[in-house]
Coordinates of C-alpha atoms in Angstrom, one line a residue:
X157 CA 210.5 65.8 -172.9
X158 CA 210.4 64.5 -169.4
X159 CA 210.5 61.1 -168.2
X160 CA 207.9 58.7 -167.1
X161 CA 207.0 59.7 -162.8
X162 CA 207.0 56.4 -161.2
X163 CA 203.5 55.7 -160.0
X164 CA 202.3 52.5 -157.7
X165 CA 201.0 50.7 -161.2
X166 CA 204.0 50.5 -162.2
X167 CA 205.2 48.8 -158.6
X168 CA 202.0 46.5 -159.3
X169 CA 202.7 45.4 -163.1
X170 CA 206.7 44.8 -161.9
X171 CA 206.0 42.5 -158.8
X172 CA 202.5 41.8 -158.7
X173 CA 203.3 37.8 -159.5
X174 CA 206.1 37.8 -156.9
X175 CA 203.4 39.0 -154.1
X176 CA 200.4 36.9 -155.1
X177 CA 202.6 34.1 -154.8
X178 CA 203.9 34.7 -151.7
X179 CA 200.5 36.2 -150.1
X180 CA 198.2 35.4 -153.2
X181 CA 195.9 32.5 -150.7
X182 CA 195.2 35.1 -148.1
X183 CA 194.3 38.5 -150.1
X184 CA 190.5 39.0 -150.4
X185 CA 188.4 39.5 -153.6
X186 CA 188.6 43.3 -152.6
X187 CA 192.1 43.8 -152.5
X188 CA 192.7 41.9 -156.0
X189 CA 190.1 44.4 -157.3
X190 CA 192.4 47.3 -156.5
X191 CA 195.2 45.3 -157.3
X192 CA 194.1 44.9 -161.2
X193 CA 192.1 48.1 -161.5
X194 CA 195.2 50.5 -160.3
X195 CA 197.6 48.6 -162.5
X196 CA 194.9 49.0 -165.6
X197 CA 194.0 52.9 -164.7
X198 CA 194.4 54.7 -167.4
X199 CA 195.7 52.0 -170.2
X200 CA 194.6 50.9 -173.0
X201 CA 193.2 48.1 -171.4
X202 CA 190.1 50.3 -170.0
X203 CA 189.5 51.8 -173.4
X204 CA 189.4 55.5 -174.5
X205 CA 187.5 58.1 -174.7
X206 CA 187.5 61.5 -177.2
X207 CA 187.2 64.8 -176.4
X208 CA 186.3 68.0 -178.1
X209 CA 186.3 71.3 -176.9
X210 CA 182.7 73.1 -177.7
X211 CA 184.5 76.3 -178.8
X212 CA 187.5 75.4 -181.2
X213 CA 188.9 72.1 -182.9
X214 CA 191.1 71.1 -179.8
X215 CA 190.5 67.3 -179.5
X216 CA 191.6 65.1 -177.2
X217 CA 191.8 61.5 -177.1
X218 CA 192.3 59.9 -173.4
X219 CA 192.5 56.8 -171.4
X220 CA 189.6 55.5 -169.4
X221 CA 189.4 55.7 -165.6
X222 CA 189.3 53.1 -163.2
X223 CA 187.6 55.3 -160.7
X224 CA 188.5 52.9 -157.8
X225 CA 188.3 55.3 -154.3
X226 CA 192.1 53.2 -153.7
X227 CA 193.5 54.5 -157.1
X228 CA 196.0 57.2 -156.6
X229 CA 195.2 58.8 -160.2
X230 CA 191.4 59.2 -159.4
X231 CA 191.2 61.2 -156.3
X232 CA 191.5 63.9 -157.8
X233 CA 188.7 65.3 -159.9
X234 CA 186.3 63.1 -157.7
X235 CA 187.9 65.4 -154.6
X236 CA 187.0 68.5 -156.3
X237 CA 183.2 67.5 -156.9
X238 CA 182.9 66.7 -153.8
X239 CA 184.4 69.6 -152.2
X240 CA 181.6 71.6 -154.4
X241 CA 178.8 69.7 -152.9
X242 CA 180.5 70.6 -149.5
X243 CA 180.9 74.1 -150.2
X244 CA 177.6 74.9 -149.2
X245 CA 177.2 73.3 -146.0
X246 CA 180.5 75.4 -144.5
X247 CA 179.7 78.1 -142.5
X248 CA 181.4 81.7 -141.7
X249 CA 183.0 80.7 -138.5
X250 CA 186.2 78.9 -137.5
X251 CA 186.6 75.2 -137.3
X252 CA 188.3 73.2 -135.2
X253 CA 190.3 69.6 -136.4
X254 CA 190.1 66.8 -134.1
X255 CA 192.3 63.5 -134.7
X256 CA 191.1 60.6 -133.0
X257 CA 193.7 57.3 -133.0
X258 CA 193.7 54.2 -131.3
X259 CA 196.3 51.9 -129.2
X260 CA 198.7 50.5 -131.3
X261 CA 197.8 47.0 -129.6
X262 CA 193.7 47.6 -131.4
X263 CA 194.9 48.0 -134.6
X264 CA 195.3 44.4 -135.3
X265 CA 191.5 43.5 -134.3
X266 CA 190.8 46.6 -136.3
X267 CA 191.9 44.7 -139.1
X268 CA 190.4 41.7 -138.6
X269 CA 187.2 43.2 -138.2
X270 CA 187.2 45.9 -140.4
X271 CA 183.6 46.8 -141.3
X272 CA 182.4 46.3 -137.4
X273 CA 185.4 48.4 -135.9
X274 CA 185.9 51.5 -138.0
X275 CA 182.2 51.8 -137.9
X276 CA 182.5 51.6 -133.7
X277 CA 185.6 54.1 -134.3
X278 CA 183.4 56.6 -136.0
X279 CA 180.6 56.3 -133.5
X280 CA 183.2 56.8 -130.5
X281 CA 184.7 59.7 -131.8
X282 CA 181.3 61.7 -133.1
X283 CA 179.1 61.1 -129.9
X284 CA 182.0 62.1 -127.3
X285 CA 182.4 65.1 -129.6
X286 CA 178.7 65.8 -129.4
X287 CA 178.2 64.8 -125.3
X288 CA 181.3 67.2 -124.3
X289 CA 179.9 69.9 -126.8
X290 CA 176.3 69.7 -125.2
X291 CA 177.8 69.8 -121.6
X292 CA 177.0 73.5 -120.3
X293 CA 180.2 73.4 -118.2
X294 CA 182.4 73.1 -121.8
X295 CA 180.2 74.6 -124.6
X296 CA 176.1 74.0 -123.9
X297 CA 175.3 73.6 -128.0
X298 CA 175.1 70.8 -130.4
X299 CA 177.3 70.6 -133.2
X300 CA 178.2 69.1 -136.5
X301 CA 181.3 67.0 -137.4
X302 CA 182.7 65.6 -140.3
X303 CA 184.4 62.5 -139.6
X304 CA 186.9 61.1 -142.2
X305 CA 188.6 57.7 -141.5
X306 CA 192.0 57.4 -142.2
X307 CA 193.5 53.5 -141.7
X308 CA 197.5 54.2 -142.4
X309 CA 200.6 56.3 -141.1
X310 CA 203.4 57.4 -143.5
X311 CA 205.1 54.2 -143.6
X312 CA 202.1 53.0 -144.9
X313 CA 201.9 50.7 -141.8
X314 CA 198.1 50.1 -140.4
X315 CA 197.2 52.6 -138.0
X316 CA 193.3 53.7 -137.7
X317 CA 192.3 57.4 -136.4
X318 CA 189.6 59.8 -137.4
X319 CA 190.2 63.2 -139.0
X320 CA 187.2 65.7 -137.3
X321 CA 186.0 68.9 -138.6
X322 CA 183.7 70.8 -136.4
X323 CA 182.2 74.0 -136.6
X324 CA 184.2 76.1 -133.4
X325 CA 180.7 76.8 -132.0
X326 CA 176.6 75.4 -132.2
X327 CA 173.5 75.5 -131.7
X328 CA 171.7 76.6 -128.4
X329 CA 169.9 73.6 -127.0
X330 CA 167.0 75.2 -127.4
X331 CA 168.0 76.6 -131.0
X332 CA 167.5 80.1 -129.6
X333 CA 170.6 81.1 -130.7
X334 CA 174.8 80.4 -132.0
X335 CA 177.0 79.4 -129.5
X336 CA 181.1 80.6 -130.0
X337 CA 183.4 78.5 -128.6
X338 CA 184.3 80.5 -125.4
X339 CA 188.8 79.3 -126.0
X340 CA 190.3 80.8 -129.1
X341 CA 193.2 78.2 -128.7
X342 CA 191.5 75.3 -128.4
X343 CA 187.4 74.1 -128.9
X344 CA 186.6 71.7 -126.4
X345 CA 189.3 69.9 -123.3
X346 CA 191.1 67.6 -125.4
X347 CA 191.3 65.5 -122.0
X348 CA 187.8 65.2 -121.2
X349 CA 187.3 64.5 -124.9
X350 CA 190.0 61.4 -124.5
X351 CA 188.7 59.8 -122.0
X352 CA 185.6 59.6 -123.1
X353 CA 186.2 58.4 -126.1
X354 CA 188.2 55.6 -124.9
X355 CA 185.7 54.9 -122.4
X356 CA 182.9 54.8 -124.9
X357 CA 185.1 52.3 -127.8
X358 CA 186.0 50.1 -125.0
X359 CA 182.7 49.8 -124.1
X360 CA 181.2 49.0 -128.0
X361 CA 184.0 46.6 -128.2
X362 CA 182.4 44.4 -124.8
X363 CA 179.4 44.9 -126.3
X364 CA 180.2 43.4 -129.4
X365 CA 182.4 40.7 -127.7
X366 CA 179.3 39.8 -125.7
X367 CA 177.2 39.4 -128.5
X368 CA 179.7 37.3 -130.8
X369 CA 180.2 40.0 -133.3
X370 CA 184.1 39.5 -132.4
X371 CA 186.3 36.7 -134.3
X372 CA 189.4 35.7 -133.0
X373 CA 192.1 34.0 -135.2
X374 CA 195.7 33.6 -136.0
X375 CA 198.1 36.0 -133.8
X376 CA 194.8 36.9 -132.4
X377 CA 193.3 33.4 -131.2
X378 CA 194.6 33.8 -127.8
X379 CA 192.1 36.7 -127.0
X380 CA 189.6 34.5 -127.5
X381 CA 189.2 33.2 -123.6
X382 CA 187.0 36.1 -121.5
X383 CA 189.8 36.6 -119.8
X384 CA 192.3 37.3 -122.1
X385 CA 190.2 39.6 -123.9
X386 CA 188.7 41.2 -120.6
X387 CA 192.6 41.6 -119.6
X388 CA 193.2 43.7 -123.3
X389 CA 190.2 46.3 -122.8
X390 CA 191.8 46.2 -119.0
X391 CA 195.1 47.3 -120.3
X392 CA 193.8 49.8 -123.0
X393 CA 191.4 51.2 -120.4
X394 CA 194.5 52.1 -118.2
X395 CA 196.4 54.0 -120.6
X396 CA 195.9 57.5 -122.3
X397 CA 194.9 57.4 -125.9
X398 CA 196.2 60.4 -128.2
X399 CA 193.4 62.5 -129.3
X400 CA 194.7 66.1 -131.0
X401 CA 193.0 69.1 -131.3
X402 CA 194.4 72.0 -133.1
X403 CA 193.3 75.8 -132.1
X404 CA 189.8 77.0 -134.3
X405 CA 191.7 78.1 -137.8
X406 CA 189.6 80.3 -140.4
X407 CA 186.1 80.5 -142.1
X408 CA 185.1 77.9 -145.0
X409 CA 188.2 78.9 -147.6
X410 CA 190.5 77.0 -145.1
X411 CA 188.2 74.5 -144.4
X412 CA 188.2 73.4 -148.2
X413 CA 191.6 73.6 -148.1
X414 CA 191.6 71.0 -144.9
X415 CA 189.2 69.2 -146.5
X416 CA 190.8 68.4 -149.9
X417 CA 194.0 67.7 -147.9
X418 CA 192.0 64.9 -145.8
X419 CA 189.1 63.2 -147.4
X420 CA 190.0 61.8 -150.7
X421 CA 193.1 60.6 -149.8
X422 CA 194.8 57.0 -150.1
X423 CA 197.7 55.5 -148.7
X424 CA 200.3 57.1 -150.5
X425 CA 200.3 59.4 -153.9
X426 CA 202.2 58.9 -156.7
X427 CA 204.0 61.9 -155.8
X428 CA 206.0 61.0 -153.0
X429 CA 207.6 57.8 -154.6
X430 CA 210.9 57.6 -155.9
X431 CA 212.1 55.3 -157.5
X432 CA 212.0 51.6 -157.6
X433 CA 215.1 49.6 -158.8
X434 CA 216.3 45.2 -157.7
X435 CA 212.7 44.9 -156.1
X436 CA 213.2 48.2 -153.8
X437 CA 210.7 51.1 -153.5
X438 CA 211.8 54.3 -152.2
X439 CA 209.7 56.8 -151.1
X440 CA 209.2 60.0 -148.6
X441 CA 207.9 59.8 -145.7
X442 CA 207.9 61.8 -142.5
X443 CA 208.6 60.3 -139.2
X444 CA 206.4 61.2 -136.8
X445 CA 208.7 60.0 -133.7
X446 CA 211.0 62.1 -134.3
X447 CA 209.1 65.6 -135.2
X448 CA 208.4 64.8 -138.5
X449 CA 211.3 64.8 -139.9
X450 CA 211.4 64.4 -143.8
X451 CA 213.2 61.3 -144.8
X452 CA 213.5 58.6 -147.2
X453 CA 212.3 54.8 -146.8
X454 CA 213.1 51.7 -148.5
X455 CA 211.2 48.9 -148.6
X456 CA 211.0 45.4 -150.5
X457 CA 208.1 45.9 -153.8
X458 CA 206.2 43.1 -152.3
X459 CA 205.9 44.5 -148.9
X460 CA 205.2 47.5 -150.3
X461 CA 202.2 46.2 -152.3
X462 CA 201.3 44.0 -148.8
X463 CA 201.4 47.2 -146.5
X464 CA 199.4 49.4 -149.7
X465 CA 196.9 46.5 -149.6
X466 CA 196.5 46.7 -146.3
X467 CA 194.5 49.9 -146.4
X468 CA 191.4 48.7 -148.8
X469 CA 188.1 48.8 -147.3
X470 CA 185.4 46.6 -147.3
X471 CA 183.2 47.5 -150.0
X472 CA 180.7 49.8 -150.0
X473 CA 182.2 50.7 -146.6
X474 CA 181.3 54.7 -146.5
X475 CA 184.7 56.5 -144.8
X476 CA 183.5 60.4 -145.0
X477 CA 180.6 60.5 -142.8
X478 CA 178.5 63.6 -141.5
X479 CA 176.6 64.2 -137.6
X480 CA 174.6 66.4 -135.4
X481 CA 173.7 69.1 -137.3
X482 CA 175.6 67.9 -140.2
X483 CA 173.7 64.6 -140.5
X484 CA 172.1 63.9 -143.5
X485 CA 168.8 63.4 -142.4
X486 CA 168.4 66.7 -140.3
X487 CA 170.9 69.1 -142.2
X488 CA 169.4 71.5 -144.8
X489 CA 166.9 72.4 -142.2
X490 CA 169.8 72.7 -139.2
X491 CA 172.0 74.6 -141.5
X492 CA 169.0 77.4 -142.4
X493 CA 168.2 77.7 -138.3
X494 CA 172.7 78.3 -138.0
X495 CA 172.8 81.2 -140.9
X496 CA 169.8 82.3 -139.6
X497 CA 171.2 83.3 -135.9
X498 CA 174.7 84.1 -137.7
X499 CA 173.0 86.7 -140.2
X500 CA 175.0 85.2 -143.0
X501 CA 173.8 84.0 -146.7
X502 CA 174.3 80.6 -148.1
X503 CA 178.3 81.1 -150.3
X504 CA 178.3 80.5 -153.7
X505 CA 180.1 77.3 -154.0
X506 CA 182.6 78.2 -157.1
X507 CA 183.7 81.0 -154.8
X508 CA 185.2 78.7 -152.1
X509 CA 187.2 77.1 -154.3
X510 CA 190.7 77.3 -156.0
X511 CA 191.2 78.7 -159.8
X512 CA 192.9 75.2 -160.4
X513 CA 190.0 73.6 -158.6
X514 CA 187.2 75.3 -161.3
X515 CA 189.3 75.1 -164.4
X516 CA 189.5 71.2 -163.6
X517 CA 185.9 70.7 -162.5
X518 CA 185.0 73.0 -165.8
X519 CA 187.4 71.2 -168.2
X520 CA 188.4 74.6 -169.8
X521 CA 190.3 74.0 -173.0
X522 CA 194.0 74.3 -173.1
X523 CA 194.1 75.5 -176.1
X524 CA 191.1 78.3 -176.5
X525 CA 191.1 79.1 -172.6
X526 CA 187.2 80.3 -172.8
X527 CA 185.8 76.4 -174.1
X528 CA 184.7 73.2 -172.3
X529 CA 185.9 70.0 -173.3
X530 CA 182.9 67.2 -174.0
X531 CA 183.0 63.8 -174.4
X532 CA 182.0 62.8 -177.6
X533 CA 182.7 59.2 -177.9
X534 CA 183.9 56.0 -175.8
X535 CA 185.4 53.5 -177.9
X536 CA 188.5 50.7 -177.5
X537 CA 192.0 52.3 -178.6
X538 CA 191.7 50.4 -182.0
X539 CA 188.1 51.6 -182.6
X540 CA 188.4 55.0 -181.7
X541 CA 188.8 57.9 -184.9
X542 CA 191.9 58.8 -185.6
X543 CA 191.7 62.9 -185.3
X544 CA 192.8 65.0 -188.0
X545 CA 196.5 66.4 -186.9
X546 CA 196.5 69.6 -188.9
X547 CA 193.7 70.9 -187.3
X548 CA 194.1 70.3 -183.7
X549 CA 196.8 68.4 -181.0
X550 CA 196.5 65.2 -179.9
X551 CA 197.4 63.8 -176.1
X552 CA 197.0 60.6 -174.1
X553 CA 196.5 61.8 -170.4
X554 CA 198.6 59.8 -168.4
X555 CA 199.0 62.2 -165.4

């Protein structure tokens, strides 16, 4: 029998007293709901729920989901539906995956103004992608892009940037026909595409400054003069920002793959922690200073639970969003005029994904292999009916 895998509930029910103390007048509503439904994912405390498979007498009797988008035990299965959905929107060409980050010195308005700057972030980084794209001199087409906003780095430290997918190609201008990408190592000048990116968030941000949109508070009350604020953009304006492109990889298999890598993640999975022993977390991370290399960090458990915290968005706050000719509005029909040009047929969804993807999104039963598991009834742990154990196993899914 193996032991119990350390998971960041646990990190929460051990020290969550000892950080709401010590940070408990400053943490919004938001963050105490992740805070108490990550440490109740899963528990008794949520209830049960039974399952049967429709084939045999498996049963199954499992703990509720919290099914907060924070939890690192419910990304999962709500990955895979939505990587279904996606599945036929892809289409046979390469992509291309754009990262868009910011100046370290942004991050902390970022974070003051969450809602108004990621949404400015995700405007910045889809219409430069869209403006160079249409430019005849780099590709003459528009395009779609899947943006996903990402708010952390390994050390689970704030740091904003955008993960892009884009179709390595688009749509003539006058939709008279599909446009390739005329570089096989890269899409569009990653240059160009800097510059005016930060061009166009500096920009938003005056605008916003102009209009009052922008607070100024604690280590950040000194920006609030013109002229200290004027001087920042000044600065960031003078610099280059990091915006990576990597070469056009393959057709929509890989993008899936990219996909469930990117868009349902959180700050950090259960998987890569390690232990937690005298109020210290350990966990993997990779440091990107110094080529990624693999190593281990230790941090106090209630910094930890600050620097996870850190990473909850406002709610209702939508961080996977869809333009150009992936836009929601415009994209069954854009799609159809795409294929159309590339001679191709819509994919069956199921296809595009893994064998581990579809058994979990089908719920095949472990026992019988060819059944689907249903739930049958909800109920507290002391309500629920006690199955009959010589005719079929019994688990609590704590995975």
């Amino acid at each position: 029998m193996t032991g119990h895998r350390l998971e960041v509930a646990d990190v929460f029910h051990a020290h969550e007293n000892e950080f709401l103390q010590r940070w408990g007048r400053v943490v919004s509503d938001q963050q105490r709901k992740v805070l108490r439904d990550i440490g109740l994912c899963r528990t008794a405390a949520l209830g049960t729920h039974l399952e049967r498979c429709d084939r045999c007498s498996y049963e199954t009797v499992a703990y509720d989901s919290c099914r907060n988008r924070h939890c690192p035990k419910c990304q999962s299965s709500a990955r895979d539906r939505w990587l279904v959905k996606q599945a036929s929107s892809l289409l046979p060409v390469p992509y291309a995956h754009v990262v868009f980050t910011i100046p370290e010195q942004l991050a902390p308005l970022a974070l003051r103004k969450q809602r108004l700057f990621y949404r400015l972030l995700f405007r910045a980084a889809s219409e430069t992608l869209m403006e160079v794209a249409a430019d005849p001199r780099h590709l003459g087409a528009r395009i779609g892009v899947l943006a996903v906003l990402h708010t952390w780095s390994q050390n689970l430290q704030h740091h904003p940037h955008l993960h892009c997918l884009v179709p390595a190609g688009g749509l003539a201008l006058d939709n008279s026909r599909w446009i390739t990408t005329r570089h096989r190592g890269f899409f569009l000048p990653v240059r160009v595409v800097s510059r005016m990116f930060r061009g166009k968030l500096l920009a938003f941000l005056k605008q916003s400054y102009r209009r009052g949109a922008l607070c100024f508070a604690g280590k950040l009350a000194e920006l609030s003069t013109p002229r200290a604020f004027h001087t920042l953009l000044g600065n960031m304006r003078r610099r280059e920002w990091v915006v990576y492109s990597k070469p056009p990889f393959g057709g929509p298999e890989h993008v899936l793959k990219y996909l469930a890598r990117y868009t349902h993640r959180v700050a950090i999975s259960n998987g890569r922690l390690l232990s937690l022993d005298n109020g210290q977390v350990r966990f993997r991370w990779r440091d990107s200073r110094h080529n990624n290399r693999s190593s281990v960090m230790k941090l106090d458990a209630v910094e930890f639970i600050r620097r996870f915290l850190l990473h909850v968005l406002p709610a209702g706050f939508v961080k996977i969003r869809h333009f150009g000719l992936l836009a929601n509005r415009n994209r069954r029909q854009a799609l159809a005029l795409c294929r159309l040009h590339l001679r191709t047929p819509v994919a069956e969804p199921s296809s595009l994904l893994t064998e581990q993807q579809r058994s979990a999104l089908s719920r095949s039963c472990p026992q019988c292999k060819c059944g689907t598991l249903r739930v049958v009834a909800h109920s507290s742990v002391a309500e629920m009916p006690s199955p009959t154990l010589t005719t079929h196993c019994i688990t609590f899914d704590s995975s």
